[in-house]
PDB file of N, CA and C in Angstrom:
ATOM      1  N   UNK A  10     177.076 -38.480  29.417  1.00 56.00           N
ATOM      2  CA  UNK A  10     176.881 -37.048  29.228  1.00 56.00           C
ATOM      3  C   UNK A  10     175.632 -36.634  29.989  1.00 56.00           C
ATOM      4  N   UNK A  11     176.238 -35.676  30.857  1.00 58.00           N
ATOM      5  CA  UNK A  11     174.663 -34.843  32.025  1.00 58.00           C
ATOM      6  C   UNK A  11     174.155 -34.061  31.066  1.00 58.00           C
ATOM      7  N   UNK A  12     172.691 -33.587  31.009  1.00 55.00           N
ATOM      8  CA  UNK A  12     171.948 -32.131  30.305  1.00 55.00           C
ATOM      9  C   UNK A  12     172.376 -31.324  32.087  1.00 55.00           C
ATOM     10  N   UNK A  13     172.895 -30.300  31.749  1.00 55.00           N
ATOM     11  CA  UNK A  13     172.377 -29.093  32.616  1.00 55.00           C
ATOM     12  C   UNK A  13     171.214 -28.233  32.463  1.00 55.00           C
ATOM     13  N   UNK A  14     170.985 -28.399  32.919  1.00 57.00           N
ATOM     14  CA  UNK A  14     169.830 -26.777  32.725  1.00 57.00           C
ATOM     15  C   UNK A  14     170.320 -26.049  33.754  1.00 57.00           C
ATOM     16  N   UNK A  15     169.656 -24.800  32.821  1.00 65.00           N
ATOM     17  CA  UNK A  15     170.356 -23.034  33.337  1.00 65.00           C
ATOM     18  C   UNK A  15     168.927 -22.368  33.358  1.00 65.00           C
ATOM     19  N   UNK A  16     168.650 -21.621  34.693  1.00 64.00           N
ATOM     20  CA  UNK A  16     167.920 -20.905  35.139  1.00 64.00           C
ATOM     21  C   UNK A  16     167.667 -19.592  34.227  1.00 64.00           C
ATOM     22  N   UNK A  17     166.586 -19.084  33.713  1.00 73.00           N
ATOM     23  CA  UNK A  17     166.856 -18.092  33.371  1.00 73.00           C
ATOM     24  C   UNK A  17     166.637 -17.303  33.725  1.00 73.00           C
ATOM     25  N   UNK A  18     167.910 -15.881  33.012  1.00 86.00           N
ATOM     26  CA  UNK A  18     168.016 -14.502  33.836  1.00 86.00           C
ATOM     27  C   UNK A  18     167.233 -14.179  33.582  1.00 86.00           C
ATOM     28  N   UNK A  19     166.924 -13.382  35.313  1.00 92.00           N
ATOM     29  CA  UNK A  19     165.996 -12.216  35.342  1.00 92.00           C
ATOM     30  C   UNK A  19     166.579 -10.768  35.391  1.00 92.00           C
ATOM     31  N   UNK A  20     165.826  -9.928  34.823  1.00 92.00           N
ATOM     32  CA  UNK A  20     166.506  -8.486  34.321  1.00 92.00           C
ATOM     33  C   UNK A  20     165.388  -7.583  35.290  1.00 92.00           C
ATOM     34  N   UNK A  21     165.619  -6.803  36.005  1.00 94.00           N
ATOM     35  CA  UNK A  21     164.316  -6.070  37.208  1.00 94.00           C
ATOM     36  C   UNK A  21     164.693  -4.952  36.348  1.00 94.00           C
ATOM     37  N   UNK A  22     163.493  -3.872  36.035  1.00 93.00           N
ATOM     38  CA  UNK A  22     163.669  -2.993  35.563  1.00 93.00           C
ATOM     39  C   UNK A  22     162.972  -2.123  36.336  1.00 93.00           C
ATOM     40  N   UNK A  23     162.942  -0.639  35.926  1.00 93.00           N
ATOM     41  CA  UNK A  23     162.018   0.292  36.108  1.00 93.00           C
ATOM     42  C   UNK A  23     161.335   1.231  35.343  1.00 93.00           C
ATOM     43  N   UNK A  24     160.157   1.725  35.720  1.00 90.00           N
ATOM     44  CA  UNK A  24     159.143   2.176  34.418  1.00 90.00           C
ATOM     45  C   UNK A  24     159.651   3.144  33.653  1.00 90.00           C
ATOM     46  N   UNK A  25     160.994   3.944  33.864  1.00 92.00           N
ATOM     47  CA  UNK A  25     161.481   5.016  32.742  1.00 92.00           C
ATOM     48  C   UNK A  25     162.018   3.596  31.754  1.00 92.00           C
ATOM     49  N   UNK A  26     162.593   2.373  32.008  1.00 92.00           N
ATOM     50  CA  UNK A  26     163.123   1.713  30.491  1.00 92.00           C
ATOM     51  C   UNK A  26     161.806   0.856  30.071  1.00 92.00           C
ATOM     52  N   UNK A  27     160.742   1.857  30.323  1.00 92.00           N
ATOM     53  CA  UNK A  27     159.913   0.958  29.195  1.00 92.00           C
ATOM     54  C   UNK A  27     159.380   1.993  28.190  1.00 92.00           C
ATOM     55  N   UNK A  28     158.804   1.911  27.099  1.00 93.00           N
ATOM     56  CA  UNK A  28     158.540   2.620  26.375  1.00 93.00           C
ATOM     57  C   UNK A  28     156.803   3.067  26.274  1.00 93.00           C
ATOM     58  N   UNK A  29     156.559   3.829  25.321  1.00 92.00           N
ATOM     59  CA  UNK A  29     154.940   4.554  25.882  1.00 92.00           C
ATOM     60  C   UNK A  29     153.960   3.327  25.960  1.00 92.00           C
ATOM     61  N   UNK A  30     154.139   2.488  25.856  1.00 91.00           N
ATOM     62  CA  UNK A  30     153.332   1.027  25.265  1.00 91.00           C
ATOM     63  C   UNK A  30     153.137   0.087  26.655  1.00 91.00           C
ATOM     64  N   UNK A  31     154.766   0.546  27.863  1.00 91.00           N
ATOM     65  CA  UNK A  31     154.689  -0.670  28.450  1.00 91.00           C
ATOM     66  C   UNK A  31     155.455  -1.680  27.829  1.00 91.00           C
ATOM     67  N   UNK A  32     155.837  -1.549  27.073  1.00 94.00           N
ATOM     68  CA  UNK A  32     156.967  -2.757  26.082  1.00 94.00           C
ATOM     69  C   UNK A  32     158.542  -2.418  26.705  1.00 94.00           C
ATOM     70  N   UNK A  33     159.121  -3.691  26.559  1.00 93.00           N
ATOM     71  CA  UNK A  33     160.747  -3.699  26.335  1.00 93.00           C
ATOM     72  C   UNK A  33     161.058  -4.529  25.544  1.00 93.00           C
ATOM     73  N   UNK A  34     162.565  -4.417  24.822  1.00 92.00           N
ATOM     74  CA  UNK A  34     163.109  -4.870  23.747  1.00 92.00           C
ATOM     75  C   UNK A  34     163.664  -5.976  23.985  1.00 92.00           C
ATOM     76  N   UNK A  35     164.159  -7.215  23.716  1.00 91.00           N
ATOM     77  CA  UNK A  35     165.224  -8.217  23.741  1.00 91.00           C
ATOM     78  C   UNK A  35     165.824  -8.700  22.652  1.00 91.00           C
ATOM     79  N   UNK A  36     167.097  -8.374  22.559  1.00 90.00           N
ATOM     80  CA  UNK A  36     168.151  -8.796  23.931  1.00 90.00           C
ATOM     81  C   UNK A  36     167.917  -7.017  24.240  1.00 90.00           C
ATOM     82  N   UNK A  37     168.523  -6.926  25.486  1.00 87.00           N
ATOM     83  CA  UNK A  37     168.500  -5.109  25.510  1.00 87.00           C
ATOM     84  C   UNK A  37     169.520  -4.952  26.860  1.00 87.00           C
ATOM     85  N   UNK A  38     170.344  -3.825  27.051  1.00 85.00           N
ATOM     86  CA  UNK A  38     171.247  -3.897  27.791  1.00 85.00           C
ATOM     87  C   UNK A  38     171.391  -3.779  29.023  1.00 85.00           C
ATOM     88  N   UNK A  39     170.458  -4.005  29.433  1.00 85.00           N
ATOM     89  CA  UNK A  39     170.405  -4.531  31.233  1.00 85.00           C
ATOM     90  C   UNK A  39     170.366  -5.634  31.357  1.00 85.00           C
ATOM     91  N   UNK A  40     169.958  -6.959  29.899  1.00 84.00           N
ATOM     92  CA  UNK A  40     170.269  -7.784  30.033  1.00 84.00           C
ATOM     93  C   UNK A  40     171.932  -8.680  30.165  1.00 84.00           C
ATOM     94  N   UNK A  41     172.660  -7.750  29.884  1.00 80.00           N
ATOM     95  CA  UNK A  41     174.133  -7.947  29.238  1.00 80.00           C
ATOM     96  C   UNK A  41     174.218  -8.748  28.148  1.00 80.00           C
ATOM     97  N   UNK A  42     173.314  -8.316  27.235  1.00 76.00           N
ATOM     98  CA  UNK A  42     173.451  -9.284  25.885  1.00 76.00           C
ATOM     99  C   UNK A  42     174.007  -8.158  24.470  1.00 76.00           C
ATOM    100  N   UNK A  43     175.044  -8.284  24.231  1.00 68.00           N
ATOM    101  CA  UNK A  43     175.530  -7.731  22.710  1.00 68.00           C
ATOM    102  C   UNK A  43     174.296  -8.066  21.470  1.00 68.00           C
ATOM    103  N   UNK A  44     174.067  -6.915  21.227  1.00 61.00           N
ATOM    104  CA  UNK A  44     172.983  -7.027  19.882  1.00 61.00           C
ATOM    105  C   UNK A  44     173.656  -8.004  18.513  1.00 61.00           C
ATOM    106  N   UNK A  45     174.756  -7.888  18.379  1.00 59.00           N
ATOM    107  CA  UNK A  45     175.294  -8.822  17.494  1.00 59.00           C
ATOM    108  C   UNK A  45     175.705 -10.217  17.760  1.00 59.00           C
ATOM    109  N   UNK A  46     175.486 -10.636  19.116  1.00 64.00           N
ATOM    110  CA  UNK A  46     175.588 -11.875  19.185  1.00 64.00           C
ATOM    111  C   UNK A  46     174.502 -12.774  19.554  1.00 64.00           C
ATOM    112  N   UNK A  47     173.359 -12.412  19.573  1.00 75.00           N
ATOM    113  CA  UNK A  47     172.433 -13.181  20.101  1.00 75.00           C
ATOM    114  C   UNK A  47     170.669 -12.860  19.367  1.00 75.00           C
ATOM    115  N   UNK A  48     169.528 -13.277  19.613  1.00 87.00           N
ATOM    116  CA  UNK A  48     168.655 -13.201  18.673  1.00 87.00           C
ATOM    117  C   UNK A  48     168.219 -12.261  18.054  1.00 87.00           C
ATOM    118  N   UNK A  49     167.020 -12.488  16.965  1.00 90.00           N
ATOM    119  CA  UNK A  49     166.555 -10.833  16.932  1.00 90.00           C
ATOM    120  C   UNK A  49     165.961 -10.564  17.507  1.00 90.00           C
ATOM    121  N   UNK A  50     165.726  -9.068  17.313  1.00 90.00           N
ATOM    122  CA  UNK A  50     164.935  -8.340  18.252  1.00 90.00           C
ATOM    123  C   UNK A  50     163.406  -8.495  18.097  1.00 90.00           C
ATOM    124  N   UNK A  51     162.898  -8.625  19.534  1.00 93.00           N
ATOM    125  CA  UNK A  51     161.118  -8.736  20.054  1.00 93.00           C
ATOM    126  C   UNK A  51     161.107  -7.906  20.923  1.00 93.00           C
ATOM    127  N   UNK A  52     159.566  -7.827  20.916  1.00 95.00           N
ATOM    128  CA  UNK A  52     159.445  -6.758  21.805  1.00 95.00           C
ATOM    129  C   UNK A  52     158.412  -7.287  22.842  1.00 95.00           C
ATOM    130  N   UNK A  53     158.466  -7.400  24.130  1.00 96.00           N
ATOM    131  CA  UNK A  53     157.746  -7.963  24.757  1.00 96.00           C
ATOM    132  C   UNK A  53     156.946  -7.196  25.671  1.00 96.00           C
ATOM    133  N   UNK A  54     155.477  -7.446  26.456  1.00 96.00           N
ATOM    134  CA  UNK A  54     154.528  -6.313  26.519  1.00 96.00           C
ATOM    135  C   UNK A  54     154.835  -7.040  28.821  1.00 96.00           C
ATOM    136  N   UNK A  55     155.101  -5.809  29.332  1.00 94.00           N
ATOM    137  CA  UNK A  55     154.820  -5.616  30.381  1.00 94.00           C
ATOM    138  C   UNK A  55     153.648  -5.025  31.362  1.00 94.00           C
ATOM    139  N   UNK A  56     152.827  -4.176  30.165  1.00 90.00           N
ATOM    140  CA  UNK A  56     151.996  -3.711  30.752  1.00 90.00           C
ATOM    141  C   UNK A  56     150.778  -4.368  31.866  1.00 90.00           C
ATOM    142  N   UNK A  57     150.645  -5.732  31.455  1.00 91.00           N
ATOM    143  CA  UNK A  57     149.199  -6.256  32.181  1.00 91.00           C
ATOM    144  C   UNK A  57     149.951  -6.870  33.414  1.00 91.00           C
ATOM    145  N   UNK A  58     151.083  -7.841  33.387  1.00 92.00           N
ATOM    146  CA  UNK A  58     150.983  -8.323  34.725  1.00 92.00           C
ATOM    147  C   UNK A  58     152.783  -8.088  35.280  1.00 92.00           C
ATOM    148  N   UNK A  59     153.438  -7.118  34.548  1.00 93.00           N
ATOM    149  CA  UNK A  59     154.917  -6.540  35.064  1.00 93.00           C
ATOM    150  C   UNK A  59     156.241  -7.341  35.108  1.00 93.00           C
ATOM    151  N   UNK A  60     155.309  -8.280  33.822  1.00 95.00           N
ATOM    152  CA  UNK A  60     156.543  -9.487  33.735  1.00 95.00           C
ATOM    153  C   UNK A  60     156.518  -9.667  32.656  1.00 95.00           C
ATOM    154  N   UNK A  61     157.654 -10.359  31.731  1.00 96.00           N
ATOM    155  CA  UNK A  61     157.419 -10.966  30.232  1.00 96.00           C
ATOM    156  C   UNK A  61     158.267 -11.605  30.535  1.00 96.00           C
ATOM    157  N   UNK A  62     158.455 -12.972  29.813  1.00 96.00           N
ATOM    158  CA  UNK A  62     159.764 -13.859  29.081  1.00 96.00           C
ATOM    159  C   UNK A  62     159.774 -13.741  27.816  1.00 96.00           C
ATOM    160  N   UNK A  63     161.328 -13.695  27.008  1.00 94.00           N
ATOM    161  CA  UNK A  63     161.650 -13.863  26.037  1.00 94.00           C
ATOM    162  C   UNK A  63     161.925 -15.201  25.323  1.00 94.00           C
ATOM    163  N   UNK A  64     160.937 -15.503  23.979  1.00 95.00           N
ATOM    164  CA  UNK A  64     160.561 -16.806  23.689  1.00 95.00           C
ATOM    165  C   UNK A  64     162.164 -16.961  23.118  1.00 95.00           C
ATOM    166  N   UNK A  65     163.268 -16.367  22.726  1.00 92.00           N
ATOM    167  CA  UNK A  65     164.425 -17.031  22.106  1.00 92.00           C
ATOM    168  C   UNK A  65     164.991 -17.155  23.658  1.00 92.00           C
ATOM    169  N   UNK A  66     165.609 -16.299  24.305  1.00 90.00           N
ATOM    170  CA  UNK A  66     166.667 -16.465  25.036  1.00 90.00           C
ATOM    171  C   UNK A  66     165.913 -17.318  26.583  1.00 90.00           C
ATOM    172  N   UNK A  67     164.600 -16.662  27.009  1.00 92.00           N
ATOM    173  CA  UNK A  67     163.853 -17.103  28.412  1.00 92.00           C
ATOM    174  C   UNK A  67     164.274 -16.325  29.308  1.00 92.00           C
ATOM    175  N   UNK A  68     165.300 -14.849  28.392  1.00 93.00           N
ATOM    176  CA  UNK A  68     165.531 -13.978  29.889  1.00 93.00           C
ATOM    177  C   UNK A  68     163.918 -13.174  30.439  1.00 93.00           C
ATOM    178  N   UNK A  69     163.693 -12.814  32.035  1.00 95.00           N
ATOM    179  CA  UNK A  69     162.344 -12.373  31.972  1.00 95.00           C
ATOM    180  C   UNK A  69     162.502 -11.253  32.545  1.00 95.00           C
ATOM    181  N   UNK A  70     162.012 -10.475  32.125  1.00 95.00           N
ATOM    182  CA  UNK A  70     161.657  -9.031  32.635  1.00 95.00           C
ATOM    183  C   UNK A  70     160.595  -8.447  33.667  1.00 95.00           C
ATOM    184  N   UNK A  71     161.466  -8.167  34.481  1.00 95.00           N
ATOM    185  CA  UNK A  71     159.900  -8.005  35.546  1.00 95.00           C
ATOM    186  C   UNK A  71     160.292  -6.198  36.317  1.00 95.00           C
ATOM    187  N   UNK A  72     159.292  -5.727  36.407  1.00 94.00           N
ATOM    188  CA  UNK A  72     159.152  -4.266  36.697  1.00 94.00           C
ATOM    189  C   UNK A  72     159.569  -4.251  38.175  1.00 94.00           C
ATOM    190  N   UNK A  73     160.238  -3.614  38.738  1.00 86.00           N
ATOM    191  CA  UNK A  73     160.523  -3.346  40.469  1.00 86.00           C
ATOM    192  C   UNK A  73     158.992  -3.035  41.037  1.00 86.00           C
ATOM    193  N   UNK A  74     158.772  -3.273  41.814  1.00 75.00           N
ATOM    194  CA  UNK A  74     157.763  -3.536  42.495  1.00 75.00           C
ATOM    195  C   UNK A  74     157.065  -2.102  42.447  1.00 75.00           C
ATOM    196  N   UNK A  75     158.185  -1.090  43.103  1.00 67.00           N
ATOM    197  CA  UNK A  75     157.797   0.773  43.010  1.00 67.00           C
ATOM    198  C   UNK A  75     157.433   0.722  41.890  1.00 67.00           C
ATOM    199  N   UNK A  76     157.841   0.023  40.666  1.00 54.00           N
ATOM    200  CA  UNK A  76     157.871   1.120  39.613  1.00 54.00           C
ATOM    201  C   UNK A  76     156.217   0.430  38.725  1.00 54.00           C
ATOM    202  N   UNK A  77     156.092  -1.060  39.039  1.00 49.00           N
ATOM    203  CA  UNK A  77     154.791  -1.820  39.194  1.00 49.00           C
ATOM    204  C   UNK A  77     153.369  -0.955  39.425  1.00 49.00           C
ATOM    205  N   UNK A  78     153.648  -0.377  40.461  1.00 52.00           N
ATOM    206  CA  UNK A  78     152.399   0.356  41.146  1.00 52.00           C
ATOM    207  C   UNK A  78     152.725   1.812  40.750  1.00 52.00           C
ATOM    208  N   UNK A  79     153.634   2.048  41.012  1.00 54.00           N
ATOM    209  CA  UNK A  79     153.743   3.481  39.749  1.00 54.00           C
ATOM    210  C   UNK A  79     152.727   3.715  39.032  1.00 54.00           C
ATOM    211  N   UNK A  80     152.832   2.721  37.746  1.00 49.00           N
ATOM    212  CA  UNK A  80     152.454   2.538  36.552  1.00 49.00           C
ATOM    213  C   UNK A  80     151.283   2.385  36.621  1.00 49.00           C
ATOM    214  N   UNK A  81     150.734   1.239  37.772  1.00 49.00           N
ATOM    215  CA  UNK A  81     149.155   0.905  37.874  1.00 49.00           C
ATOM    216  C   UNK A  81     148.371   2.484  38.079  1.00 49.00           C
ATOM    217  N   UNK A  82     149.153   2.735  39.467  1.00 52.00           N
ATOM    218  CA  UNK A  82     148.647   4.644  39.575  1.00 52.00           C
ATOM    219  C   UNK A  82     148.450   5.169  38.706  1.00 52.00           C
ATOM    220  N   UNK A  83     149.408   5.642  37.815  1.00 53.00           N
ATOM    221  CA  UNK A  83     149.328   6.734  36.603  1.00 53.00           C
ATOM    222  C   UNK A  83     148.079   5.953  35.751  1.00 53.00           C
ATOM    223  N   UNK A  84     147.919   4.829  35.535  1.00 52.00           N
ATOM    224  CA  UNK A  84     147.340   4.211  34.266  1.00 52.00           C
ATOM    225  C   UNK A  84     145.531   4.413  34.694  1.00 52.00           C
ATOM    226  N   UNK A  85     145.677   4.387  36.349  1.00 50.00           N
ATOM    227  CA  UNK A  85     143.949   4.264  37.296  1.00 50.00           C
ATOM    228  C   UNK A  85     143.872   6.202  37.180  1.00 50.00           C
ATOM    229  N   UNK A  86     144.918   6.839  37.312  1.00 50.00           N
ATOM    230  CA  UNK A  86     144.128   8.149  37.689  1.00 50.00           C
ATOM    231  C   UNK A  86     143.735   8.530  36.642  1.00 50.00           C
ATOM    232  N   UNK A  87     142.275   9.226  36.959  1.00 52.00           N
ATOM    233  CA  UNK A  87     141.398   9.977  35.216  1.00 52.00           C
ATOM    234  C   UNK A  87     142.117  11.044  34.956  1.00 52.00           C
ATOM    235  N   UNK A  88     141.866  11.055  33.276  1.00 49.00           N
ATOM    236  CA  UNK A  88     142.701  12.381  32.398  1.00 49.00           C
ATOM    237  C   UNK A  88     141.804  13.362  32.336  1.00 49.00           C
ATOM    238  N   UNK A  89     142.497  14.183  32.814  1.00 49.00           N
ATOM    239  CA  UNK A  89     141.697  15.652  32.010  1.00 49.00           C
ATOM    240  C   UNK A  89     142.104  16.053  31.096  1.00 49.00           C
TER     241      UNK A  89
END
């Protein structure tokens, strides 16, 4: 009997599916994962470096590159 190992999916997103935090959900549906068949829900933080993995499944989430520097922009320009 071989072990396979399986690569895990990556899900590219962009900064409208994240929420005010910088967070996304898993499983969540760009991953193609059914909420009833697979773990519970976490919420994992994208904000500092535009990537997360999910500690049940290992799918990883990483921000499109535009939407990366987007975010850095909006987050560097001062509020009035």
């Amino acid at each position: 009997m071989t072990a396979t190992t399986q690569a895990p999916a990556v899900v590219e997103l962009a900064a409208a599916d994240l929420n005010a935090h910088g967070r996304i959900h898993c499983p969540h549906p760009k991953a193609g994962m059914e909420l009833w068949n697979s773990h519970p829900r976490v919420f994992l933080d994208l904000s500092h470096t535009g990537q997360a993995q999910c500690p049940y499944c290992g799918t990883v989430y990483r921000l499109h590159a535009a939407a990366s520097a987007e975010r850095a922009s909006s987050c560097a320009s001062p509020k009035r």
